mmCIF file of C-alpha atoms in Angstrom:
data_model
loop_
_atom_site.group_PDB
_atom_site.id
_atom_site.type_symbol
_atom_site.label_atom_id
_atom_site.label_comp_id
_atom_site.label_asym_id
_atom_site.label_seq_id
_atom_site.Cartn_x
_atom_site.Cartn_y
_atom_site.Cartn_z
ATOM 1 C CA UNK A 1 9.665 -1.950 -10.025
ATOM 2 C CA UNK A 2 5.805 -1.498 -10.325
ATOM 3 C CA UNK A 3 3.715 -2.010 -7.304
ATOM 4 C CA UNK A 4 1.355 -5.023 -7.482
ATOM 5 C CA UNK A 5 -2.310 -3.926 -8.102
ATOM 6 C CA UNK A 6 -4.868 -5.419 -5.389
ATOM 7 C CA UNK A 7 -8.153 -6.438 -6.573
ATOM 8 C CA UNK A 8 -11.203 -6.168 -4.229
ATOM 9 C CA UNK A 9 -14.186 -8.191 -5.273
ATOM 10 C CA UNK A 10 -17.472 -7.249 -3.807
ATOM 11 C CA UNK A 11 -20.495 -9.587 -3.026
ATOM 12 C CA UNK A 12 -24.168 -8.839 -3.224
ATOM 13 C CA UNK A 13 -25.241 -5.427 -2.093
ATOM 14 C CA UNK A 14 -29.035 -5.515 -2.496
ATOM 15 C CA UNK A 15 -29.694 -2.123 -1.421
ATOM 16 C CA UNK A 16 -27.648 -1.961 1.561
ATOM 17 C CA UNK A 17 -26.143 1.389 0.865
ATOM 18 C CA UNK A 18 -24.733 2.202 4.317
ATOM 19 C CA UNK A 19 -22.807 -1.161 4.468
ATOM 20 C CA UNK A 20 -21.470 -0.440 1.070
ATOM 21 C CA UNK A 21 -20.293 3.154 2.060
ATOM 22 C CA UNK A 22 -18.764 1.412 5.365
ATOM 23 C CA UNK A 23 -17.011 -1.296 3.217
ATOM 24 C CA UNK A 24 -15.598 1.151 0.808
ATOM 25 C CA UNK A 25 -14.076 3.029 3.958
ATOM 26 C CA UNK A 26 -12.495 -0.388 4.888
ATOM 27 C CA UNK A 27 -11.198 -1.006 1.547
ATOM 28 C CA UNK A 28 -9.637 2.452 1.164
ATOM 29 C CA UNK A 29 -7.909 2.029 4.715
ATOM 30 C CA UNK A 30 -6.387 -1.508 3.587
ATOM 31 C CA UNK A 31 -5.218 -0.207 0.263
ATOM 32 C CA UNK A 32 -3.586 2.607 2.116
ATOM 33 C CA UNK A 33 -2.400 4.203 -1.276
ATOM 34 C CA UNK A 34 -1.650 0.971 -3.211
ATOM 35 C CA UNK A 35 -2.661 0.653 -6.652
ATOM 36 C CA UNK A 36 -6.303 -1.088 -6.573
ATOM 37 C CA UNK A 37 -9.238 -2.533 -8.794
ATOM 38 C CA UNK A 38 -12.757 -2.757 -7.541
ATOM 39 C CA UNK A 39 -14.960 -5.700 -9.025
ATOM 40 C CA UNK A 40 -18.664 -5.448 -8.038
ATOM 41 C CA UNK A 41 -20.207 -9.080 -8.597
ATOM 42 C CA UNK A 42 -23.767 -7.657 -9.201
ATOM 43 C CA UNK A 43 -27.238 -7.629 -7.308
ATOM 44 C CA UNK A 44 -26.867 -4.038 -6.360
ATOM 45 C CA UNK A 45 -30.733 -3.508 -6.033
ATOM 46 C CA UNK A 46 -33.841 -5.260 -4.552
ATOM 47 C CA UNK A 47 -34.957 -6.265 -0.998
ATOM 48 C CA UNK A 48 -32.683 -3.732 0.618
ATOM 49 C CA UNK A 49 -33.738 -0.005 1.658
ATOM 50 C CA UNK A 50 -31.468 2.023 -0.663
ATOM 51 C CA UNK A 51 -30.971 0.558 -4.184
ATOM 52 C CA UNK A 52 -31.074 4.026 -5.491
ATOM 53 C CA UNK A 53 -28.169 5.217 -3.718
ATOM 54 C CA UNK A 54 -26.116 2.163 -4.301
ATOM 55 C CA UNK A 55 -26.488 2.670 -7.743
ATOM 56 C CA UNK A 56 -25.479 6.448 -7.631
ATOM 57 C CA UNK A 57 -22.364 5.505 -5.735
ATOM 58 C CA UNK A 58 -21.105 2.947 -7.954
ATOM 59 C CA UNK A 59 -21.911 5.002 -11.005
ATOM 60 C CA UNK A 60 -19.683 7.634 -9.264
ATOM 61 C CA UNK A 61 -17.016 5.538 -8.482
ATOM 62 C CA UNK A 62 -17.164 4.417 -12.517
ATOM 63 C CA UNK A 63 -16.987 7.934 -13.491
ATOM 64 C CA UNK A 64 -14.151 8.738 -11.418
ATOM 65 C CA UNK A 65 -11.975 5.645 -11.963
ATOM 66 C CA UNK A 66 -13.357 4.144 -15.412
ATOM 67 C CA UNK A 67 -10.181 1.996 -15.700
ATOM 68 C CA UNK A 68 -10.372 0.779 -12.180
ATOM 69 C CA UNK A 69 -14.149 -0.110 -11.293
ATOM 70 C CA UNK A 70 -15.832 -3.053 -12.644
ATOM 71 C CA UNK A 71 -19.384 -3.437 -12.157
ATOM 72 C CA UNK A 72 -21.069 -6.984 -13.316
ATOM 73 C CA UNK A 73 -24.718 -7.577 -13.897
ATOM 74 C CA UNK A 74 -26.617 -9.818 -11.401
ATOM 75 C CA UNK A 75 -30.040 -11.679 -11.688
ATOM 76 C CA UNK A 76 -31.619 -9.095 -10.185
ATOM 77 C CA UNK A 77 -30.767 -6.254 -12.512
ATOM 78 C CA UNK A 78 -31.845 -8.621 -15.396
ATOM 79 C CA UNK A 79 -35.109 -9.209 -13.789
ATOM 80 C CA UNK A 80 -35.538 -5.469 -13.720
ATOM 81 C CA UNK A 81 -34.827 -5.191 -17.219
ATOM 82 C CA UNK A 82 -36.942 -7.777 -18.322
ATOM 83 C CA UNK A 83 -40.023 -5.938 -16.676
ATOM 84 C CA UNK A 84 -39.671 -3.458 -19.537
ATOM 85 C CA UNK A 85 -39.842 -6.291 -22.259
ATOM 86 C CA UNK A 86 -41.790 -9.078 -21.256
ATOM 87 C CA UNK A 87 -45.313 -9.237 -20.234
ATOM 88 C CA UNK A 88 -45.819 -10.986 -16.851
ATOM 89 C CA UNK A 89 -42.380 -10.117 -15.561
ATOM 90 C CA UNK A 90 -43.446 -7.178 -13.211
ATOM 91 C CA UNK A 91 -44.771 -9.564 -10.921
ATOM 92 C CA UNK A 92 -42.055 -12.081 -10.657
ATOM 93 C CA UNK A 93 -39.680 -9.209 -9.962
ATOM 94 C CA UNK A 94 -41.782 -7.513 -7.403
ATOM 95 C CA UNK A 95 -42.120 -10.337 -5.415
ATOM 96 C CA UNK A 96 -38.082 -11.021 -5.518
ATOM 97 C CA UNK A 97 -37.541 -7.443 -3.840
ATOM 98 C CA UNK A 98 -38.437 -5.235 -6.715
ATOM 99 C CA UNK A 99 -40.863 -3.110 -4.685
ATOM 100 C CA UNK A 100 -38.150 -1.870 -2.272
ATOM 101 C CA UNK A 101 -36.448 -0.795 -5.403
ATOM 102 C CA UNK A 102 -39.110 1.252 -6.729
ATOM 103 C CA UNK A 103 -39.705 2.841 -3.274
ATOM 104 C CA UNK A 104 -35.998 3.885 -3.392
ATOM 105 C CA UNK A 105 -36.498 5.537 -6.706
ATOM 106 C CA UNK A 106 -40.014 6.932 -5.652
ATOM 107 C CA UNK A 107 -41.222 5.042 -8.883
ATOM 108 C CA UNK A 108 -44.780 3.702 -9.134
ATOM 109 C CA UNK A 109 -43.319 1.373 -11.711
ATOM 110 C CA UNK A 110 -40.023 0.303 -13.386
ATOM 111 C CA UNK A 111 -40.804 2.714 -16.551
ATOM 112 C CA UNK A 112 -40.411 5.578 -13.987
ATOM 113 C CA UNK A 113 -36.829 4.614 -12.954
ATOM 114 C CA UNK A 114 -34.409 7.269 -14.386
ATOM 115 C CA UNK A 115 -33.529 6.448 -17.914
ATOM 116 C CA UNK A 116 -29.876 6.762 -17.585
ATOM 117 C CA UNK A 117 -30.128 4.230 -14.712
ATOM 118 C CA UNK A 118 -31.832 1.791 -16.920
ATOM 119 C CA UNK A 119 -29.349 2.611 -19.530
ATOM 120 C CA UNK A 120 -26.477 1.771 -17.233
ATOM 121 C CA UNK A 121 -27.748 -1.348 -16.215
ATOM 122 C CA UNK A 122 -28.477 -2.530 -19.427
ATOM 123 C CA UNK A 123 -24.857 -1.943 -20.333
ATOM 124 C CA UNK A 124 -23.469 -4.058 -17.668
ATOM 125 C CA UNK A 125 -21.178 -6.892 -18.417
ATOM 126 C CA UNK A 126 -21.859 -10.455 -17.175
ATOM 127 C CA UNK A 127 -18.299 -11.468 -16.982
ATOM 128 C CA UNK A 128 -14.674 -10.035 -16.117
ATOM 129 C CA UNK A 129 -11.413 -11.679 -15.866
ATOM 130 C CA UNK A 130 -7.658 -11.323 -15.016
ATOM 131 C CA UNK A 131 -4.657 -13.597 -15.340
ATOM 132 C CA UNK A 132 -5.858 -15.794 -12.546
ATOM 133 C CA UNK A 133 -9.567 -15.537 -12.040
ATOM 134 C CA UNK A 134 -13.057 -15.278 -13.661
ATOM 135 C CA UNK A 135 -15.374 -12.881 -12.010
ATOM 136 C CA UNK A 136 -18.905 -13.570 -12.506
ATOM 137 C CA UNK A 137 -22.528 -12.978 -10.561
ATOM 138 C CA UNK A 138 -23.777 -16.488 -10.327
ATOM 139 C CA UNK A 139 -21.612 -19.283 -12.034
ATOM 140 C CA UNK A 140 -20.769 -21.434 -14.936
ATOM 141 C CA UNK A 141 -21.996 -24.704 -16.072
ATOM 142 C CA UNK A 142 -19.351 -27.405 -15.500
ATOM 143 C CA UNK A 143 -19.931 -29.029 -18.791
ATOM 144 C CA UNK A 144 -19.637 -25.638 -21.072
ATOM 145 C CA UNK A 145 -16.715 -24.294 -22.768
ATOM 146 C CA UNK A 146 -14.725 -21.830 -20.628
ATOM 147 C CA UNK A 147 -15.641 -19.369 -19.811
ATOM 148 C CA UNK A 148 -19.588 -20.199 -19.991
ATOM 149 C CA UNK A 149 -20.808 -18.307 -22.886
ATOM 150 C CA UNK A 150 -24.392 -18.552 -21.564
ATOM 151 C CA UNK A 151 -25.214 -15.189 -20.033
ATOM 152 C CA UNK A 152 -28.336 -17.172 -18.343
ATOM 153 C CA UNK A 153 -25.955 -19.202 -16.468
ATOM 154 C CA UNK A 154 -23.459 -16.602 -15.645
ATOM 155 C CA UNK A 155 -26.528 -14.792 -13.751
ATOM 156 C CA UNK A 156 -28.473 -17.512 -12.506
ATOM 157 C CA UNK A 157 -26.284 -20.820 -12.012
ATOM 158 C CA UNK A 158 -26.545 -22.696 -8.735
ATOM 159 C CA UNK A 159 -26.353 -26.284 -9.433
ATOM 160 C CA UNK A 160 -24.286 -28.165 -10.623
ATOM 161 C CA UNK A 161 -21.852 -25.474 -10.432
ATOM 162 C CA UNK A 162 -21.904 -25.297 -6.559
ATOM 163 C CA UNK A 163 -21.399 -28.839 -5.917
ATOM 164 C CA UNK A 164 -19.044 -29.838 -8.946
ATOM 165 C CA UNK A 165 -15.691 -28.878 -7.499
ATOM 166 C CA UNK A 166 -14.598 -28.361 -11.019
ATOM 167 C CA UNK A 167 -11.540 -26.709 -12.249
ATOM 168 C CA UNK A 168 -12.372 -23.877 -14.913
ATOM 169 C CA UNK A 169 -8.582 -23.059 -15.536
ATOM 170 C CA UNK A 170 -8.858 -19.860 -13.273
ATOM 171 C CA UNK A 171 -10.424 -19.331 -9.944
ATOM 172 C CA UNK A 172 -13.885 -18.399 -10.010
ATOM 173 C CA UNK A 173 -15.038 -15.291 -7.974
ATOM 174 C CA UNK A 174 -19.018 -15.068 -7.581
ATOM 175 C CA UNK A 175 -21.958 -14.169 -5.263
ATOM 176 C CA UNK A 176 -25.670 -14.745 -6.017
ATOM 177 C CA UNK A 177 -25.908 -17.686 -3.416
ATOM 178 C CA UNK A 178 -25.970 -16.173 0.050
ATOM 179 C CA UNK A 179 -24.212 -17.655 2.815
ATOM 180 C CA UNK A 180 -25.967 -17.796 6.232
ATOM 181 C CA UNK A 181 -23.086 -18.661 8.640
ATOM 182 C CA UNK A 182 -21.485 -15.319 8.779
ATOM 183 C CA UNK A 183 -18.724 -15.514 6.146
ATOM 184 C CA UNK A 184 -17.854 -16.433 2.535
ATOM 185 C CA UNK A 185 -17.875 -19.715 0.980
ATOM 186 C CA UNK A 186 -13.982 -20.561 0.441
ATOM 187 C CA UNK A 187 -13.301 -23.399 -1.952
ATOM 188 C CA UNK A 188 -10.186 -24.739 -4.024
ATOM 189 C CA UNK A 189 -11.845 -23.680 -7.574
ATOM 190 C CA UNK A 190 -14.263 -20.864 -6.434
ATOM 191 C CA UNK A 191 -15.032 -18.045 -4.005
ATOM 192 C CA UNK A 192 -18.447 -17.202 -2.893
ATOM 193 C CA UNK A 193 -18.772 -13.647 -1.714
ATOM 194 C CA UNK A 194 -22.460 -13.501 -1.172
ATOM 195 C CA UNK A 195 -22.522 -13.249 2.693
ATOM 196 C CA UNK A 196 -26.347 -12.448 2.801
ATOM 197 C CA UNK A 197 -25.957 -8.432 3.824
ATOM 198 C CA UNK A 198 -29.761 -7.848 3.172
ATOM 199 C CA UNK A 199 -30.412 -10.842 5.550
ATOM 200 C CA UNK A 200 -28.876 -9.089 8.510
ATOM 201 C CA UNK A 201 -25.160 -10.259 7.838
ATOM 202 C CA UNK A 202 -22.155 -8.668 6.683
ATOM 203 C CA UNK A 203 -21.212 -7.339 3.152
ATOM 204 C CA UNK A 204 -17.786 -8.632 2.163
ATOM 205 C CA UNK A 205 -14.744 -8.169 -0.209
ATOM 206 C CA UNK A 206 -12.333 -10.639 -1.178
ATOM 207 C CA UNK A 207 -8.894 -9.362 -1.716
ATOM 208 C CA UNK A 208 -6.891 -10.955 -4.634
ATOM 209 C CA UNK A 209 -3.351 -10.532 -5.502
ATOM 210 C CA UNK A 210 -1.501 -11.594 -8.524
ATOM 211 C CA UNK A 211 0.355 -14.414 -6.547
ATOM 212 C CA UNK A 212 -2.579 -16.767 -6.362
ATOM 213 C CA UNK A 213 -6.158 -17.331 -7.489
ATOM 214 C CA UNK A 214 -7.716 -17.617 -4.170
ATOM 215 C CA UNK A 215 -8.218 -14.504 -1.923
ATOM 216 C CA UNK A 216 -5.473 -13.466 0.439
ATOM 217 C CA UNK A 217 -8.008 -11.950 2.818
ATOM 218 C CA UNK A 218 -11.509 -11.297 3.430
ATOM 219 C CA UNK A 219 -12.971 -7.695 4.398
ATOM 220 C CA UNK A 220 -16.281 -7.490 6.094
ATOM 221 C CA UNK A 221 -18.603 -4.878 7.472
ATOM 222 C CA UNK A 222 -19.615 -5.332 10.305
ATOM 223 C CA UNK A 223 -16.685 -7.374 11.234
ATOM 224 C CA UNK A 224 -17.126 -11.049 11.561
#
C-alpha cells in the first residue's frame, strides 16, 4: 500500500527568510519521513529584510526536488517584472516594498537583479491543482469559468472572492490578503494562509491530505 502524500501550502513570505527556514524545519519534523509536497503561494519578495535569501532557498528546494516543490507567482513578483516592461511601474513597486528587495540584492534598480533570478520569477505559474484543491495566490472571480483563466484575477483578486462563499468545485488555497489576528482564515470553500508574517505575525503552512479539501492542520512559526 502506497503511503499518502501530505501537501504543505505556505503563505506569503515577503522576505522573511528566518521564518521560512524555521517553518521548513517544522514541516520536515511534521512529515517525519512521509512523502510530502510543498506548494508556495507567492509573494516571496518585498517589505521584509531578505528577499534574496528567500528566493535562493526556494530555488534550491526546486533544484533538489523538482517534482515535489511548486512555487506560484504572487502579485509582488508580477510588480517587479512590470518595472522592466512598463514606464512608471518602478515607483509603484518601490512604494509597495520594492526598495527592501533591491537592498537585499545590493541592486540600485531592478535591472541589476541577477538575470537568472528574473528568469525564474518570469517562469512562475499562477495556478496549481490536485484532485481536491486549487492553489492560487489571490483568488478567482466567482462568476468566471473554473479555474479562473484571468492571470490578473489570480494575482490580485480580493472582492468579491473573499465575501462570496462560492463553491469552485475544489477547495481554494490562497494567500494575498493578510490576516491580522494571528491565524489563517478557514472557510468552507477556501483557506487563506497569509498570516501577515512581514507585519510581525506568524508564517503559516496548511497541511492537506487526500481525504478532504480543507487543511487537516496548521503549522506556524512562531507558534500561535
